[in-house]
Coordinates of C-alpha atoms and ligand atoms in Angstrom, one line a residue:
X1 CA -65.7 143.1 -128.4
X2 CA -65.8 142.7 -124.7
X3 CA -65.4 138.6 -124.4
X4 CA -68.5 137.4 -121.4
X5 CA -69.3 134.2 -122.7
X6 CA -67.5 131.3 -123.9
X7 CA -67.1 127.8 -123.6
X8 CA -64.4 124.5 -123.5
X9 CA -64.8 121.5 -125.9
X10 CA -63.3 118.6 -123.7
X11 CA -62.7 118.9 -119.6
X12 CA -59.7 116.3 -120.0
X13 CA -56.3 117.7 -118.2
X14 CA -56.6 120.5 -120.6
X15 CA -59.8 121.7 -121.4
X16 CA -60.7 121.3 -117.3
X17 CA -57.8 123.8 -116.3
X18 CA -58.7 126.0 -119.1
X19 CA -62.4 126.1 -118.2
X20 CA -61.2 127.2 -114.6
X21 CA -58.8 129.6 -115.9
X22 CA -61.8 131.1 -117.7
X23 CA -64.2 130.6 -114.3
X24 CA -61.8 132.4 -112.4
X25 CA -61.4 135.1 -114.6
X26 CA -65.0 136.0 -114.1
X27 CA -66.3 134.8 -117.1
X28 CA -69.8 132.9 -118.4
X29 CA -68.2 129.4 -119.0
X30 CA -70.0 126.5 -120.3
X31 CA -68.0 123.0 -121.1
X32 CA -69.2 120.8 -123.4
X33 CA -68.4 116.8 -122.5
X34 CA -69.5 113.8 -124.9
X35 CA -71.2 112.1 -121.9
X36 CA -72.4 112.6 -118.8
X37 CA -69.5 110.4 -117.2
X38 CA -66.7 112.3 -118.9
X39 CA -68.8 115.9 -117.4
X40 CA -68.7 114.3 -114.1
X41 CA -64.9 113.3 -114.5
X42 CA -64.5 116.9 -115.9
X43 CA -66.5 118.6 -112.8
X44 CA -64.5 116.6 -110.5
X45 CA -60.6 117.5 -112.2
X46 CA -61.8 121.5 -111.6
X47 CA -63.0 121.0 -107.8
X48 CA -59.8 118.9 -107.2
X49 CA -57.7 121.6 -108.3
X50 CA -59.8 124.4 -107.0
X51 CA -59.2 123.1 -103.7
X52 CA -55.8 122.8 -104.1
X53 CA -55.7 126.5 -105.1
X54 CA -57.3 127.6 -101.8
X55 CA -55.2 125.2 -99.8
X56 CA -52.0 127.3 -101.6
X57 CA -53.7 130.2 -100.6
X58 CA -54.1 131.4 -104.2
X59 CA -57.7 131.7 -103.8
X60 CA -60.5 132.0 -101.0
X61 CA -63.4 130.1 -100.5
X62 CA -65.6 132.9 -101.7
X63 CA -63.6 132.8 -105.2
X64 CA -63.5 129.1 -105.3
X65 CA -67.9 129.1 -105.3
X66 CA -68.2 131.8 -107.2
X67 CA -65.7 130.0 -109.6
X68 CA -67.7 126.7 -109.8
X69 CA -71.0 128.7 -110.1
X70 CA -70.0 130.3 -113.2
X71 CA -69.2 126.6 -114.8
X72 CA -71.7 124.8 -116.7
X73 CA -71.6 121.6 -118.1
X74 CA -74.1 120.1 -121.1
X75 CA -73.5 117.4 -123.4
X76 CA -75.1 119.7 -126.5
X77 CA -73.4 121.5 -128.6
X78 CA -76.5 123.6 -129.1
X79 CA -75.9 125.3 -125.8
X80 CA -73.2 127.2 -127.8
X81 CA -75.1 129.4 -129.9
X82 CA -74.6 132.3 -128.2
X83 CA -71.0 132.1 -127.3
X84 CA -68.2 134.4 -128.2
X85 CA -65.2 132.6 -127.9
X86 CA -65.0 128.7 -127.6
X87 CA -61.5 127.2 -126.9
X88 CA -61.7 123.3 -128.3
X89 CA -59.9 120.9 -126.4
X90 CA -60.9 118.0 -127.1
X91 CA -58.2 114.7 -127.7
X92 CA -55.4 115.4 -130.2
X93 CA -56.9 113.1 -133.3
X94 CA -57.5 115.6 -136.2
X95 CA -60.3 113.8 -137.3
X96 CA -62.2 114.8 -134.4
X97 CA -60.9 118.3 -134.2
X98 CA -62.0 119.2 -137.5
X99 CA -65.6 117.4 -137.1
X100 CA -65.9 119.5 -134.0
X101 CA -64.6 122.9 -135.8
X102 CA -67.4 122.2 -138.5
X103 CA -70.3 121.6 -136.1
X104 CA -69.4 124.7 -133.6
X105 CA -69.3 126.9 -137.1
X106 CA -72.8 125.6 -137.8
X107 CA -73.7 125.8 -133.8
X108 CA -72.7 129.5 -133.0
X109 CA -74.2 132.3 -134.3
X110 CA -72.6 135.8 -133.4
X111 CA -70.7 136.2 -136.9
X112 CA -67.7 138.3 -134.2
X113 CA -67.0 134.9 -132.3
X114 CA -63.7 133.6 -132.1
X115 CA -62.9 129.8 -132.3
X116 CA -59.8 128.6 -130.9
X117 CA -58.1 125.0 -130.8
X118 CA -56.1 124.6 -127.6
X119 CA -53.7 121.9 -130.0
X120 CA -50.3 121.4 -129.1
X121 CA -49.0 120.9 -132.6
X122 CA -51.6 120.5 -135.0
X123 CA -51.6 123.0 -138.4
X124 CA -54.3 125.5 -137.2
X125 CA -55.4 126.2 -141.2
X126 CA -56.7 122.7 -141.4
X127 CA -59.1 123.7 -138.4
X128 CA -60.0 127.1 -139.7
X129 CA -60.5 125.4 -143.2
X130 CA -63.6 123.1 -141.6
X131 CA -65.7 126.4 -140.7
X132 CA -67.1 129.0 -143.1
X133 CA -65.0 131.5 -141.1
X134 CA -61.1 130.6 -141.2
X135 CA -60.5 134.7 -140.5
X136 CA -61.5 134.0 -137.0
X137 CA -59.6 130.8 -136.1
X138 CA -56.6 130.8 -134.2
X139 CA -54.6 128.7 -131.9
X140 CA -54.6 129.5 -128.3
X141 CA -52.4 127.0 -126.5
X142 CA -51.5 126.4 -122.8
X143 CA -49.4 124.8 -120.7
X144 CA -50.7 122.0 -118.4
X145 CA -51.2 122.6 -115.5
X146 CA -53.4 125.8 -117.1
X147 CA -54.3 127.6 -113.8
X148 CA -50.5 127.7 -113.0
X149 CA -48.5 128.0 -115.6
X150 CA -48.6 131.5 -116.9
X151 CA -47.5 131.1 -120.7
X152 CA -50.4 131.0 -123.8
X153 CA -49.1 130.4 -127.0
X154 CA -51.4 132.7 -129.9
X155 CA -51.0 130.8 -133.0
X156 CA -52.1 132.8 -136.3
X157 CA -53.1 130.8 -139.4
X158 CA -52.0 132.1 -142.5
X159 CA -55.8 133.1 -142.9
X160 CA -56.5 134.2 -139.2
X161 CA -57.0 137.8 -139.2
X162 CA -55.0 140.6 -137.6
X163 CA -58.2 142.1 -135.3
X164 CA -58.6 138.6 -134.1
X165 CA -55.1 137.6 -133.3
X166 CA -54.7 141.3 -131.2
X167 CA -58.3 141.0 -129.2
X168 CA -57.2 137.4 -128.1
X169 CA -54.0 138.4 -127.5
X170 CA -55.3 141.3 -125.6
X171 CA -58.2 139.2 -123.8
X172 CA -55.5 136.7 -122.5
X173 CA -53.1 139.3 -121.0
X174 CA -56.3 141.7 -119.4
X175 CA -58.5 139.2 -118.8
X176 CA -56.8 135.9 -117.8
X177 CA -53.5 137.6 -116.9
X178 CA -51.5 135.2 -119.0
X179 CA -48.4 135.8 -121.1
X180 CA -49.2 135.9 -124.3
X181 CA -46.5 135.1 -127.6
X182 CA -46.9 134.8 -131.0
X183 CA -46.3 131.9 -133.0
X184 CA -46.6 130.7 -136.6
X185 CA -48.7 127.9 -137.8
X186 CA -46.2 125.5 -137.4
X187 CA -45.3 122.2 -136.3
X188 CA -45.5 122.4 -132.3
X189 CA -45.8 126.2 -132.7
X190 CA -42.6 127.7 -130.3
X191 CA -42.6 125.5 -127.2
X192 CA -43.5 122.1 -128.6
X193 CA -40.9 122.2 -131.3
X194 CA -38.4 122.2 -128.5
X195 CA -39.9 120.4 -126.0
X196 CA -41.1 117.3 -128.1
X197 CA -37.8 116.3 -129.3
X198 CA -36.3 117.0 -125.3
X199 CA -39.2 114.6 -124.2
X200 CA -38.6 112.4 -126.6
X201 CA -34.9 112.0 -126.3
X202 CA -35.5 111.6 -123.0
X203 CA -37.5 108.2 -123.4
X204 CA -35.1 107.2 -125.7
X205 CA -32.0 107.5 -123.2
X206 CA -34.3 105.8 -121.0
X207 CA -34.8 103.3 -123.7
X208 CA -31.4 102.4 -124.8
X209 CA -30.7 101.5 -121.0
X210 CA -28.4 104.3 -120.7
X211 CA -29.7 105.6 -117.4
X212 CA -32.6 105.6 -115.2
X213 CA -35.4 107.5 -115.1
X214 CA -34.9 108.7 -111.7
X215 CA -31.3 110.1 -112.8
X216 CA -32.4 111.0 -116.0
X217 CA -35.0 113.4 -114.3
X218 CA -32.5 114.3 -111.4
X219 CA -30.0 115.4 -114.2
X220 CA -32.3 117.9 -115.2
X221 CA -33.8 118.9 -111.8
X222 CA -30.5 119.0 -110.3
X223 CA -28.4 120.3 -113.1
X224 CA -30.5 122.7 -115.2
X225 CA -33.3 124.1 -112.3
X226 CA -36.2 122.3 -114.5
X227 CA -39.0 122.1 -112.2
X228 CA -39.5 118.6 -113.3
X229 CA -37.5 115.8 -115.1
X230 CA -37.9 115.1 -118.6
X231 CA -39.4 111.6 -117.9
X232 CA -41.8 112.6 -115.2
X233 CA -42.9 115.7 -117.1
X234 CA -43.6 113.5 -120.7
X235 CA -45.9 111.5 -117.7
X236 CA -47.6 114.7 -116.5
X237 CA -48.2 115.8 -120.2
X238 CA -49.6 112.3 -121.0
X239 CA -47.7 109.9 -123.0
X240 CA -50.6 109.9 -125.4
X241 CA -50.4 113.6 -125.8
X242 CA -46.4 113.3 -126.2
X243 CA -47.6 110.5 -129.0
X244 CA -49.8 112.5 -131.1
X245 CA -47.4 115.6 -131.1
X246 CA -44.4 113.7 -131.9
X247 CA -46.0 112.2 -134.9
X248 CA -47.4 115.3 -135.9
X249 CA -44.3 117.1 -135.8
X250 CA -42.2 114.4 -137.1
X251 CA -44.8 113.9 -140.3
X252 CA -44.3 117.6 -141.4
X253 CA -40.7 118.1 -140.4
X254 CA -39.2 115.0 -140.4
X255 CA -36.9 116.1 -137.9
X256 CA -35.6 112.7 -136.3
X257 CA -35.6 113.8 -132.5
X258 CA -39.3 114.5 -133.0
X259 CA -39.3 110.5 -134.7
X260 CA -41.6 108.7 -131.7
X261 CA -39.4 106.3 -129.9
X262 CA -41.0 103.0 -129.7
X263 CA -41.3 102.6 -126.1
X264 CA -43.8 105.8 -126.1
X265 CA -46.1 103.6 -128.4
X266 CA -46.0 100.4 -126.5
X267 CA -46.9 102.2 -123.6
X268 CA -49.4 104.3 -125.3
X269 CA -51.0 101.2 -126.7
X270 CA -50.6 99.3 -123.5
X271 CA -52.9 102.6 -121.8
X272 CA -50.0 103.6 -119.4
X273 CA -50.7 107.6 -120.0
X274 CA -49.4 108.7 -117.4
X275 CA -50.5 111.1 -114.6
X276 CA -54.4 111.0 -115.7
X277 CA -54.4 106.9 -115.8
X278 CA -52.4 106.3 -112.8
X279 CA -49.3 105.2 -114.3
X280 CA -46.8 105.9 -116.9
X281 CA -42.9 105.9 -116.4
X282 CA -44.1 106.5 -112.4
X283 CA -46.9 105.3 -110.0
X284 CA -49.6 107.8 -109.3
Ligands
CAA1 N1 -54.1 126.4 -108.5 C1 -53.4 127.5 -108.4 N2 -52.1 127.5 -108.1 C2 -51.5 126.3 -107.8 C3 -52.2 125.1 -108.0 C4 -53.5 125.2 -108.3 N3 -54.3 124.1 -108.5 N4 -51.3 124.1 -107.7 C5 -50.1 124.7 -107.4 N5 -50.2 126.0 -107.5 C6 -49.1 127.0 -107.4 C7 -48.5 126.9 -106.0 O1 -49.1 127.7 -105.1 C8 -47.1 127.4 -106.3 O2 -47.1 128.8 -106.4 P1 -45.9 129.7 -105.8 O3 -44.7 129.4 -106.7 O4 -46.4 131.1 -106.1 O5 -45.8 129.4 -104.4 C9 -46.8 126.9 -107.7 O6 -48.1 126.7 -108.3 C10 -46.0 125.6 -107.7 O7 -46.7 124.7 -106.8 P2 -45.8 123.7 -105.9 O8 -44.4 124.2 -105.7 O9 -46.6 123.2 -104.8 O10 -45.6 122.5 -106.9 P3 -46.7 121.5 -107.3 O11 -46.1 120.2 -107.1 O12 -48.1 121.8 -106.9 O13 -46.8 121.8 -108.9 C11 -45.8 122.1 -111.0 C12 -45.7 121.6 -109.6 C13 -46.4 123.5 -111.1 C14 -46.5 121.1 -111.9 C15 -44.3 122.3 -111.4 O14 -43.6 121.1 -111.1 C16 -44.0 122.6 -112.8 O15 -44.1 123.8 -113.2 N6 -43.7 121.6 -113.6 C17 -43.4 121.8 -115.0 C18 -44.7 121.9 -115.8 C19 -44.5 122.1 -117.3 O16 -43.4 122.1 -117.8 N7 -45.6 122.3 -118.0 C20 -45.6 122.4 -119.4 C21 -46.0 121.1 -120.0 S1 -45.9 121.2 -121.7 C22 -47.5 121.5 -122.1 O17 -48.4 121.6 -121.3 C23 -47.7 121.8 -123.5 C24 -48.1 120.7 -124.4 O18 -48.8 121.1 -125.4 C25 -47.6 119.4 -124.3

């Protein structure tokens, strides 16, 4: 199946660099919202980093309007009936999720689409389980930002099927020129079962008054060639995102440097997220 058209449920930080990933690839790509405020917020995210592209000299001008005129946004899920591959995005509660997996199975009709969950650490089955068609549910995860960071996690439930997993596997490597790997259906798939509990330490060295967050991030800037700091990265990930993994990953495994530090709630419940709310651990 040649993939043409899909769609993004959810143009937060995620589903908006996804969508443009997809745009840019040359591909049909409409994103669903829940309002016309969060479409405009959504619309606004991909121009913004668009623009940035062609100020890196990544992309032309050309690209960049072509890009935008192969994104549309609707607020109704109906629009998605002819789709062959929607990537879900929305927020990490798996309420949510698993409403939206059971309205997109009722919504799209080509029996040969694929639906994919763009979770960080969510069990993929419990999506799959919420459509009449759990063979062609997968997880396909990214990293944020999306249109730079090269890695896409394929996550295979234990009922996803093995045509599936290798078109989408082959669809992200021609098609998007990602780097695909394989994971398992498991807590945080590969990346976030290391990162989470990293992150997580972090905040709780942070925390404990043991250093600041300036040296805590230098440390690993200076000393290990991370891009980014711990602390500044959990910010650019969101803190609520870090939330809703951790727990996630800490209710299956139990693994105690997944366990949430306290000082991630409070500021999760005190709507500090981060990058996308203006502040976290940093100004933005
Ligand atoms: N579009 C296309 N390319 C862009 C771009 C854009 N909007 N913005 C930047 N770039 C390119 C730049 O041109 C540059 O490319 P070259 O290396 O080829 O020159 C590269 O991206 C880096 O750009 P900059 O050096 O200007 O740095 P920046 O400040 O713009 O971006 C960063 C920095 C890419 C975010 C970098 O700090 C980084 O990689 N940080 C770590 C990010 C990370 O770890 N992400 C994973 C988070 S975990 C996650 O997402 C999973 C989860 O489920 C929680």
């Amino acid at each position: 199946m040649s993939i043409q058209r899909t769609a993004v449920i959810g143009s937060g930080l995620m589903g908006a660099g996804i969508a443009e990933v997809l745009a840019k690839s040359g591909l049909d790509v409409i994103v669903r919202e829940i309002n016309d405020e969060a479409s405009a917020a959504g619309r606004a995210r991909i121009e913004k980093s668009l623009a940035r592209a062609v100020e890196k000299g990544k992309l032309d001008a050309q690209a960049r309007d072509e890009a935008m005129g192969r994104l549309r946004f609707t607020t109704d899920i109906g629009e998605l009936a002819d789709r062959q591959l929607v990537i879900e995005a929305a927020s990490e509660n798996e309420a949510i999720k698993k409403s939206i997996f059971a309205e997109l199975d009722t919504v799209v009709t080509d029996p040969d689409a694929i639906i994919a969950s763009n979770t960080s650490s969510m069990p993929i089955i419990r999506f799959a389980q919420s459509t009449s068609r759990p063979e062609r549910v997968l997880g396909v995860h990214f990293f944020n930002p999306a249109p730079v960071q090269p890695l896409v996690e394929i996550v295979s439930s234990v009922l996803t099927a093995d045509s599936v997993r290798d078109s989408v596997t082959e669809f992200v490597a021609e098609v998007l020129g990602k780097n695909p790997i394989q994971a398992q259906d498991r807590p945080g798939f590969i990346v976030n079962a290391l990162l989470i509990p990293y992150l997580c330490s972090a905040i709780r060295m942070l925390e404990a008054g043991f250093a600041t967050k300036e040296d805590i991030d230098a440390g690993m800037v200076g000393g290990c060639a991370h891009p980014m700091g711990p602390i500044k990265l959990a910010d650019m990930v969101g803190l609520d995102t870090c939330l809703y993994a951790a727990e996630s990953i800490y209710r299956e495994t139990g693994d105690p440097a997944a366990k949430p530090p306290v000082l991630l709630s409070r500021m999760v419940d005190g709507g500090l997220l981060g990058v996308k709310s203006g502040r976290g651990f940093y100004e933005y």
